[in-house]
Coordinates of C-alpha atoms and ligand atoms in Angstrom, one line a residue:
M1 CA -19.6 -12.8 3.3
N2 CA -19.3 -13.4 -0.4
P3 CA -16.8 -11.4 -1.7
A4 CA -18.7 -10.8 -4.9
T5 CA -21.4 -8.9 -3.3
G6 CA -20.4 -7.2 -0.2
Q7 CA -23.1 -9.3 1.4
V8 CA -23.5 -12.4 4.0
F9 CA -24.3 -15.4 2.6
S10 CA -23.8 -17.8 5.8
L11 CA -23.2 -17.8 10.0
L12 CA -20.2 -19.4 11.5
A13 CA -19.6 -20.8 14.5
R14 CA -17.0 -18.5 16.2
G15 CA -15.0 -21.4 18.3
S16 CA -13.6 -21.3 22.1
K17 CA -10.6 -22.2 24.3
E18 CA -12.9 -24.7 25.2
D19 CA -14.2 -26.1 22.1
V20 CA -10.7 -26.9 21.0
D21 CA -9.8 -28.2 24.1
A22 CA -13.1 -30.9 24.1
A23 CA -11.4 -31.5 20.2
V24 CA -8.3 -32.3 21.4
T25 CA -10.1 -34.5 24.1
S26 CA -12.3 -36.2 21.0
A27 CA -9.0 -36.5 19.2
T28 CA -7.1 -37.5 22.5
Q29 CA -9.3 -40.4 22.6
A30 CA -9.2 -41.6 19.2
F31 CA -5.9 -41.8 18.5
A32 CA -5.7 -45.0 20.3
S33 CA -7.1 -46.7 17.8
W34 CA -7.0 -45.2 14.8
S35 CA -2.9 -45.2 15.4
R36 CA -3.3 -49.2 15.2
T37 CA -5.8 -48.8 12.1
G38 CA -3.4 -50.4 8.8
A39 CA -1.8 -47.8 6.5
E40 CA -4.0 -50.5 3.8
E41 CA -7.4 -49.0 6.1
R42 CA -6.5 -46.1 6.4
S43 CA -5.1 -45.7 2.8
A44 CA -8.8 -46.9 1.8
I45 CA -11.0 -44.3 4.0
L46 CA -8.5 -41.6 1.3
M47 CA -9.8 -42.9 -1.1
R48 CA -13.3 -43.1 -0.7
I49 CA -12.6 -39.3 0.6
A50 CA -10.7 -38.4 -2.2
D51 CA -14.3 -40.2 -4.9
L52 CA -17.0 -38.6 -2.8
I53 CA -15.4 -35.2 -3.4
E54 CA -15.1 -35.7 -6.9
K55 CA -18.6 -36.8 -6.8
R56 CA -19.6 -33.0 -5.2
K57 CA -17.3 -31.2 -7.4
D58 CA -19.1 -29.1 -8.4
E59 CA -21.3 -28.5 -5.2
F60 CA -17.5 -27.6 -3.8
A61 CA -16.7 -25.2 -6.0
R62 CA -19.2 -23.3 -5.8
T63 CA -18.6 -22.4 -2.8
E64 CA -15.2 -22.2 -3.2
S65 CA -15.5 -19.5 -4.8
E66 CA -18.9 -18.0 -3.2
D67 CA -16.8 -17.8 -0.1
Q68 CA -13.3 -17.1 -1.4
G69 CA -14.1 -14.9 -4.2
K70 CA -11.8 -16.9 -7.3
P71 CA -13.8 -18.1 -10.5
V72 CA -15.7 -21.2 -10.3
H73 CA -13.5 -22.3 -13.4
L74 CA -11.0 -22.2 -11.2
A75 CA -11.6 -23.4 -8.2
A76 CA -13.1 -26.9 -9.3
S77 CA -9.7 -27.1 -12.3
M78 CA -7.1 -25.8 -9.3
D79 CA -8.5 -26.4 -5.7
I80 CA -10.9 -29.0 -5.9
S81 CA -9.0 -31.0 -8.2
R82 CA -5.8 -30.4 -6.0
A83 CA -7.9 -31.2 -2.8
I84 CA -9.0 -34.3 -4.2
L85 CA -5.3 -35.4 -5.4
N86 CA -4.0 -34.6 -1.7
F87 CA -6.2 -37.2 -0.2
R88 CA -5.1 -39.7 -3.5
F89 CA -1.5 -39.0 -3.1
F90 CA -0.9 -39.4 0.5
A91 CA -3.6 -42.6 0.6
Q92 CA -0.1 -44.2 -1.9
T93 CA 2.8 -42.6 -0.7
I94 CA 2.0 -44.0 2.3
L95 CA 1.6 -47.4 0.9
A96 CA 5.1 -47.3 -0.6
H97 CA 6.7 -45.4 2.2
E98 CA 9.9 -47.5 3.1
N99 CA 11.9 -47.0 6.5
E100 CA 15.9 -47.2 6.2
S101 CA 17.6 -50.4 7.6
T102 CA 21.7 -50.9 8.0
S103 CA 23.1 -54.2 9.0
D104 CA 26.8 -54.9 9.2
A105 CA 28.4 -58.1 10.5
H106 CA 27.0 -57.3 14.8
T107 CA 24.0 -54.9 14.7
L108 CA 21.4 -54.4 12.5
N109 CA 19.7 -50.8 12.6
Y110 CA 15.9 -50.0 11.8
V111 CA 13.8 -46.9 12.0
S112 CA 10.5 -46.9 14.3
R113 CA 8.4 -45.2 12.4
K114 CA 4.6 -43.7 14.7
P115 CA 2.2 -41.1 14.0
A116 CA 2.9 -38.1 16.6
G117 CA -0.5 -37.5 17.9
V118 CA -2.9 -34.7 17.1
A119 CA -1.6 -32.7 15.1
G120 CA -2.6 -29.4 15.0
L121 CA -3.2 -28.1 11.4
I122 CA -4.7 -24.1 10.5
S123 CA -4.9 -22.4 7.2
P124 CA -5.5 -19.3 5.0
W125 CA -8.2 -17.5 2.6
N126 CA -6.5 -17.6 -0.8
L127 CA -6.9 -21.8 -1.7
P128 CA -9.1 -22.9 1.6
L129 CA -9.6 -26.9 0.7
Y130 CA -6.2 -26.6 -1.1
L131 CA -4.2 -26.3 1.4
L132 CA -6.2 -27.6 4.5
T133 CA -6.4 -31.1 2.6
W134 CA -2.6 -31.2 1.7
K135 CA -2.2 -31.3 5.7
I136 CA -4.7 -33.0 6.1
A137 CA -4.2 -36.0 4.0
P138 CA -0.6 -36.7 5.6
A139 CA -1.8 -36.2 9.0
L140 CA -4.1 -39.1 8.2
A141 CA -1.9 -41.5 6.2
C142 CA 0.6 -41.2 8.9
G143 CA -2.1 -42.5 11.2
N144 CA -2.4 -38.7 13.2
T145 CA -5.3 -37.4 14.2
V146 CA -6.0 -34.1 13.8
V147 CA -7.2 -30.6 15.0
A148 CA -8.0 -28.4 12.0
K149 CA -9.2 -24.9 12.0
P150 CA -9.8 -23.7 8.4
S151 CA -9.5 -19.2 7.6
E152 CA -12.5 -18.1 9.8
M153 CA -12.6 -16.4 5.9
T154 CA -13.1 -18.7 4.5
S155 CA -14.6 -22.2 6.6
M156 CA -17.3 -22.8 4.0
T157 CA -16.3 -25.6 2.2
A158 CA -14.0 -27.2 5.3
D159 CA -17.4 -28.2 6.0
L160 CA -18.4 -30.2 3.1
L161 CA -15.2 -31.9 3.6
A162 CA -15.8 -32.9 7.3
D163 CA -20.0 -34.4 6.3
V164 CA -17.3 -36.4 3.2
C165 CA -15.7 -37.9 5.8
V166 CA -18.6 -39.3 7.4
E167 CA -19.5 -41.0 4.9
A168 CA -16.5 -41.9 4.0
G169 CA -16.6 -44.0 7.0
L170 CA -13.6 -42.0 8.2
P171 CA -13.9 -42.8 12.7
A172 CA -15.6 -40.6 15.0
G173 CA -12.4 -37.6 16.6
V174 CA -10.1 -38.8 14.0
L175 CA -10.4 -35.3 12.6
N176 CA -11.5 -32.6 14.8
L177 CA -12.6 -29.1 12.6
V178 CA -12.5 -25.6 14.6
Y179 CA -14.0 -23.5 13.2
G180 CA -13.4 -19.3 14.5
L181 CA -10.7 -16.5 14.9
G182 CA -6.8 -16.9 15.3
P183 CA -6.1 -15.3 18.2
E184 CA -9.0 -17.1 19.8
V185 CA -9.3 -21.1 18.5
G186 CA -5.7 -21.1 16.7
E187 CA -3.7 -19.9 19.4
A188 CA -5.5 -22.4 21.8
I189 CA -3.9 -24.8 19.5
V190 CA -0.8 -23.4 19.3
R191 CA -0.8 -23.9 23.1
H192 CA -1.6 -26.8 23.8
P193 CA -0.6 -29.3 25.6
E194 CA -1.7 -32.5 24.1
V195 CA -0.6 -31.4 20.8
P196 CA 3.0 -31.9 20.0
L197 CA 3.0 -30.7 16.4
I198 CA 1.8 -27.7 14.1
S199 CA 2.1 -27.0 10.5
F200 CA 0.7 -23.7 10.2
T201 CA 0.2 -22.1 6.4
G202 CA -0.4 -18.3 7.1
G203 CA 1.6 -14.7 6.8
T204 CA 4.9 -14.5 8.3
A205 CA 3.5 -11.9 11.5
T206 CA 1.3 -15.0 12.8
G207 CA 4.6 -17.3 11.8
R208 CA 6.3 -15.7 14.4
R209 CA 3.5 -15.7 16.9
I210 CA 3.4 -19.6 16.3
L211 CA 6.8 -20.1 16.5
E212 CA 7.1 -18.3 20.1
A213 CA 3.8 -19.9 20.9
S214 CA 5.4 -23.9 20.5
A215 CA 8.3 -23.3 22.4
E216 CA 6.5 -23.4 25.2
H217 CA 5.8 -27.3 24.6
F218 CA 8.9 -27.5 22.3
K219 CA 6.1 -28.5 19.6
K220 CA 7.2 -30.5 15.9
V221 CA 6.2 -26.4 13.7
S222 CA 6.5 -26.4 10.5
L223 CA 6.0 -22.8 8.5
E224 CA 5.0 -22.5 5.0
L225 CA 4.5 -18.0 5.4
G226 CA 4.3 -15.7 2.7
G227 CA 6.4 -14.6 -0.5
K228 CA 7.9 -11.9 -2.2
N229 CA 9.0 -14.0 -5.9
P230 CA 11.4 -13.0 -8.6
N231 CA 9.9 -13.1 -11.8
I232 CA 13.1 -13.4 -14.3
I233 CA 12.5 -12.9 -17.9
F234 CA 16.0 -12.9 -19.8
A235 CA 16.3 -11.4 -23.4
D236 CA 17.1 -14.4 -24.9
A237 CA 13.8 -16.0 -23.3
N238 CA 11.0 -17.2 -25.8
L239 CA 9.4 -13.9 -24.8
D240 CA 6.2 -15.4 -26.0
K241 CA 5.7 -18.3 -23.5
A242 CA 6.7 -15.9 -20.6
L243 CA 4.8 -13.1 -21.3
A244 CA 1.4 -15.4 -21.4
M245 CA 2.6 -17.4 -18.0
T246 CA 3.2 -14.2 -16.4
L247 CA -0.1 -12.9 -17.2
R248 CA -0.9 -16.3 -15.0
S249 CA 1.8 -15.8 -12.6
S250 CA 0.8 -12.1 -11.7
F251 CA -3.1 -12.2 -11.4
L252 CA -4.1 -15.9 -11.0
N253 CA -6.7 -16.4 -8.7
Q254 CA -6.3 -12.1 -8.1
G255 CA -2.5 -12.5 -7.5
E256 CA -3.5 -14.1 -3.3
I257 CA -1.2 -17.2 -4.3
C258 CA 1.7 -17.8 -2.0
L259 CA 3.4 -18.5 -5.3
C260 CA 2.4 -15.2 -7.7
G261 CA 5.8 -13.8 -9.7
S262 CA 4.6 -10.3 -7.8
R263 CA 8.3 -8.7 -8.8
I264 CA 9.5 -9.0 -12.7
Y265 CA 12.6 -8.0 -13.9
V266 CA 13.7 -7.9 -17.0
E267 CA 16.7 -7.6 -19.8
R268 CA 16.7 -4.4 -20.0
S269 CA 17.1 -4.7 -24.2
V270 CA 13.9 -6.2 -24.4
Y271 CA 12.3 -4.5 -21.6
P272 CA 10.3 -1.8 -23.1
A273 CA 8.7 -4.8 -26.0
F274 CA 7.7 -7.0 -22.9
L275 CA 6.2 -3.8 -20.9
E276 CA 4.1 -2.7 -23.8
K277 CA 2.8 -6.0 -24.3
F278 CA 2.6 -7.2 -21.4
V279 CA 0.7 -4.2 -20.2
A280 CA -1.5 -5.1 -22.9
E281 CA -2.6 -8.0 -22.1
T282 CA -2.4 -7.3 -18.7
E283 CA -6.0 -4.4 -19.8
R284 CA -8.0 -7.5 -21.4
L285 CA -7.9 -9.7 -18.3
T286 CA -11.7 -9.7 -17.5
V287 CA -12.9 -8.8 -14.7
G288 CA -16.0 -10.0 -13.1
D289 CA -19.0 -12.7 -11.8
P290 CA -17.0 -15.3 -10.8
S291 CA -19.5 -17.9 -12.0
D292 CA -18.8 -16.9 -15.9
P293 CA -16.6 -19.2 -17.8
K294 CA -15.1 -16.4 -19.1
T295 CA -13.8 -14.3 -16.1
F296 CA -10.1 -14.6 -15.5
M297 CA -10.6 -12.9 -12.0
G298 CA -12.4 -12.3 -9.3
P299 CA -12.5 -9.8 -5.9
L300 CA -10.7 -9.6 -3.4
V301 CA -11.2 -11.8 -0.4
S302 CA -12.4 -9.2 2.1
K303 CA -13.0 -5.4 2.6
A304 CA -10.3 -5.1 5.0
H305 CA -7.4 -6.6 2.8
W306 CA -9.0 -5.2 -0.7
E307 CA -8.3 -1.9 1.7
K308 CA -4.6 -3.1 2.3
V309 CA -3.9 -3.7 -2.0
R310 CA -5.5 -0.7 -3.1
S311 CA -2.9 0.8 0.0
Y312 CA -0.6 -0.3 -1.8
I313 CA -1.0 1.4 -5.1
D314 CA -1.1 4.6 -3.1
I315 CA 2.5 4.0 -1.2
A316 CA 3.5 3.7 -4.8
R317 CA 2.5 7.0 -6.6
E318 CA 3.8 8.6 -3.2
E319 CA 7.4 6.3 -3.8
G320 CA 7.7 8.0 -7.0
G321 CA 6.6 4.8 -8.9
R322 CA 4.3 5.0 -12.0
I323 CA 1.1 3.0 -12.4
E324 CA 1.1 0.7 -16.4
C325 CA -2.6 0.0 -15.6
G326 CA -4.9 -1.0 -13.8
G327 CA -5.1 0.7 -10.0
T328 CA -8.7 1.0 -10.3
V329 CA -12.2 -0.3 -8.7
P330 CA -14.5 -1.2 -12.0
E331 CA -17.8 -0.1 -12.2
M332 CA -20.3 -2.9 -10.7
S333 CA -24.1 -3.3 -11.0
G334 CA -26.3 -5.2 -10.1
A335 CA -25.2 -7.5 -7.4
F336 CA -21.8 -7.2 -7.8
K337 CA -21.8 -3.5 -6.9
N338 CA -20.9 -3.5 -3.3
G339 CA -18.6 -6.6 -3.9
F340 CA -14.1 -5.9 -3.5
W341 CA -13.3 -5.1 -6.3
L342 CA -9.6 -5.0 -8.7
R343 CA -8.0 -4.5 -11.7
P344 CA -4.9 -6.2 -12.0
T345 CA -2.3 -3.5 -12.5
V346 CA 1.5 -3.2 -13.2
I347 CA 3.3 -0.2 -11.7
T348 CA 7.2 0.2 -13.1
N349 CA 9.8 3.1 -11.3
L350 CA 10.1 2.1 -8.5
K351 CA 13.1 1.9 -6.4
Q352 CA 14.7 -1.5 -5.2
N353 CA 14.0 -0.3 -1.6
S354 CA 10.6 1.1 -2.0
R355 CA 7.8 -0.9 -0.4
C356 CA 5.9 -2.5 -3.4
V357 CA 9.1 -4.1 -4.2
Q358 CA 9.8 -5.4 -0.5
E359 CA 6.8 -6.1 0.8
E360 CA 3.8 -8.7 0.4
I361 CA 1.0 -7.5 -1.3
F362 CA -1.0 -11.1 -1.8
G363 CA -3.2 -9.2 -4.4
P364 CA -3.2 -8.6 -8.2
V365 CA -0.4 -5.2 -8.3
V366 CA 2.9 -6.1 -9.5
T367 CA 6.5 -4.3 -10.0
V368 CA 7.7 -4.8 -13.2
Q369 CA 12.0 -3.4 -13.7
P370 CA 14.8 -4.0 -15.8
F371 CA 17.7 -5.4 -14.6
D372 CA 21.2 -5.9 -17.0
T373 CA 23.6 -8.7 -15.9
V374 CA 22.8 -12.3 -14.1
D375 CA 24.9 -10.7 -11.4
E376 CA 21.9 -8.1 -11.1
V377 CA 19.1 -10.0 -10.6
I378 CA 20.3 -12.4 -8.7
H379 CA 21.1 -10.3 -6.3
L380 CA 17.4 -8.1 -6.7
A381 CA 16.0 -11.0 -6.4
N382 CA 17.5 -12.1 -3.3
D383 CA 16.7 -8.7 -1.6
V384 CA 14.4 -9.5 0.4
K385 CA 13.2 -10.7 3.4
Y386 CA 11.1 -13.2 1.9
G387 CA 12.5 -16.5 -0.5
L388 CA 9.7 -18.8 -1.2
S389 CA 9.4 -19.9 -4.6
A390 CA 10.8 -17.4 -7.9
T391 CA 10.7 -18.0 -11.6
V392 CA 13.8 -17.6 -15.1
W393 CA 13.0 -17.0 -18.2
T394 CA 16.1 -18.3 -20.8
E395 CA 16.4 -20.9 -23.5
S396 CA 20.3 -21.3 -21.5
L397 CA 20.7 -23.9 -19.5
S398 CA 23.6 -23.0 -18.1
K399 CA 22.6 -19.8 -16.8
A400 CA 18.8 -21.3 -15.2
Q401 CA 21.3 -23.1 -13.5
K402 CA 24.1 -20.8 -12.5
V403 CA 20.4 -18.6 -11.1
A404 CA 18.8 -21.5 -9.5
G405 CA 22.1 -21.8 -7.4
E406 CA 22.0 -19.2 -5.3
L407 CA 19.2 -17.9 -5.1
R408 CA 17.5 -17.9 -1.0
V409 CA 14.2 -19.6 -2.7
G410 CA 13.0 -22.7 -1.7
T411 CA 11.3 -23.6 -5.5
V412 CA 12.9 -22.2 -8.3
W413 CA 10.6 -23.0 -12.0
I414 CA 12.7 -23.1 -14.9
N415 CA 10.5 -21.7 -17.7
T416 CA 7.2 -22.5 -15.8
W417 CA 5.1 -21.9 -12.8
L418 CA 2.5 -23.1 -11.0
H419 CA 4.2 -27.1 -11.7
R420 CA 3.9 -28.9 -8.8
D421 CA 5.2 -33.3 -7.9
L422 CA 3.6 -33.3 -4.6
R423 CA 7.3 -35.9 -4.1
M424 CA 9.4 -32.7 -3.9
P425 CA 10.0 -31.1 -0.6
F426 CA 8.3 -27.8 -1.2
G427 CA 8.9 -24.7 2.1
G428 CA 10.3 -21.9 2.1
M429 CA 13.9 -19.5 3.2
K430 CA 13.9 -16.5 5.1
H431 CA 10.7 -15.6 6.6
S432 CA 8.9 -17.2 3.8
G433 CA 8.8 -20.5 7.0
I434 CA 11.2 -23.4 8.4
G435 CA 10.2 -27.0 6.8
R436 CA 9.6 -28.7 4.1
E437 CA 6.3 -31.1 3.1
G438 CA 6.5 -32.8 0.6
G439 CA 5.9 -36.7 0.4
P440 CA 8.6 -38.7 2.1
H441 CA 8.7 -34.7 3.9
S442 CA 5.8 -34.9 4.7
I443 CA 5.9 -38.7 6.1
D444 CA 9.1 -37.0 8.3
F445 CA 7.2 -34.5 9.3
F446 CA 4.0 -36.1 10.6
T447 CA 5.3 -39.4 12.6
E448 CA 7.6 -39.6 15.0
T449 CA 10.6 -42.2 14.8
T450 CA 13.2 -44.2 16.9
T451 CA 15.6 -46.7 15.6
V452 CA 16.4 -49.9 17.3
C453 CA 20.1 -51.3 17.2
V454 CA 19.1 -55.3 17.8
R455 CA 22.8 -57.3 18.1
T456 CA 22.6 -60.2 16.0
Ligands
LIG1 P1 -3.0 -15.5 8.1 O1 -1.7 -15.5 9.0 O2 -4.0 -13.6 9.1 O3 -4.1 -16.5 9.1 C1 -3.5 -17.4 8.3 C2 -4.1 -19.0 9.6 O4 -3.7 -18.1 10.8 C3 -6.1 -18.3 9.8 O5 -6.6 -19.4 9.9 C4 -6.1 -17.2 10.9 O6 -7.7 -17.4 11.7 C5 -5.3 -18.2 11.6 N1 -4.2 -17.2 12.3 C6 -4.2 -16.0 13.1 N2 -3.5 -15.6 14.0 C7 -2.9 -16.8 14.6 C8 -2.9 -16.9 16.0 N3 -2.4 -15.4 16.7 N4 -2.6 -18.5 16.5 C9 -2.7 -18.9 15.7 N5 -3.3 -19.2 14.7 C10 -3.3 -18.3 13.3 O7 -2.6 -15.1 7.4 P2 -4.2 -15.0 6.1 O8 -3.9 -13.8 5.4 O9 -4.9 -15.9 5.6 O10 -2.8 -15.4 4.4 C11 -2.1 -14.5 3.4 C12 -0.7 -15.4 3.8 O11 -0.7 -16.7 4.2 C13 0.2 -14.1 3.2 O12 1.0 -13.8 3.8 C14 0.5 -15.8 2.2 O13 1.2 -16.2 1.2 C15 0.7 -17.1 3.0 N6 0.5 -18.4 2.2 C16 1.8 -19.2 2.2 C17 1.7 -20.1 1.5 C18 3.1 -20.6 1.4 O14 2.5 -22.0 1.5 N7 4.1 -20.4 1.7 C19 0.3 -20.0 1.6 C20 -0.7 -19.9 0.9 C21 -0.5 -18.3 1.7

């Protein structure tokens, strides 16, 4: 369904357990030769895949927007650019990777690294191709074959990717995509005895199910799950920069990024002025036609998600929250009349234990709360079940480092947001996930190692 119009624009195969079995058989057969293909050759194919996506970038971006709702320009600059980078990055990383070795007078120890086998990869709808390729690229670079399931809501760019892989010369059976529903296709991948490794990005409740289901075969599992990330603004910050970036970290991609800063904590002395400006700037954000280059926010991904996000605005009212702006559905006309639109929403006056502060809403809805001391804000920031990322705004290096050191999250950004160096470990703590991926961490995850000890 196109979320901007509420209209079906394509039908998708509803895969079954039998389709997953066939895909795993195909991947297992292809593994025999792909796992023995030299890293240079695998790297060259990944580079070709990147080049071919780049050649068709506009088509990929339009398709991602039509399927997901995000503005076309954002799909081009963020999603598709990053998918290209994922392939190029892991094509290079695999060539630069070195394995450990030690030696002394009588022994030589070295690590023999092998691909794990058929990798099961499951991804969500918010950054469809971006997150799918974050898994496919390292899995293939390491010599694994793949059975992957994109989200049933956003499988279109995965389908384009399949075409590109064929054109790039990826051998048959190395990458298998099975479309369909989580409890049908996803669960069949997770439970399959010939899939030793699962990399999953999605919601925390699904992650729990996947962990349970993968226990039977002691699978290697990486889980990148939900977030409820704090955005901490101290009075000594460069407030203009903090404000400009906070607008993005709150509402980019309709707030449907796991790394969005949905809990904003502002030091009390600057709270009133910051809030006033933040609300005014939020009201100026353009919501509308995703193909218009001036649009900042498109519609939410689906009717069910739109209803869920709006229900939190009702919950906020019941909890005594004040809706400072947004909270309503904008009047749209023509083709966009039945889309899943929502104005960006800022809520204040909520207690820390309210549901809107504690639970992941995953839409264009943020809460803003004042704080008085460094220790208090560290406590508030950590006082949720999630631990994915945080942003800290201050000109004091020592304060920033103290806060970064005490936050229980996988990534802390200081005076920036969403900057990623793909060599660095990425993942979450607590209910935000298990494991780290990125550069050498992905290579570790997508391979098995044997330590070989030689008596010299
Ligand atoms: P979801 O958990 O509903 O679905 C994710 C994927 O899992 C989909 O492909 C779905 O079909 C599949 N799935 C569902 N049930 C399954 C099952 N029983 N077994 C196997 N697979 C199953 O999540 P979503 O709504 O698509 O995505 C939004 C969530 O993803 C948010 O919570 C967001 O925070 C999280 N997310 C996390 C990160 C991260 O890096 N930590 C990145 C993006 C999104």
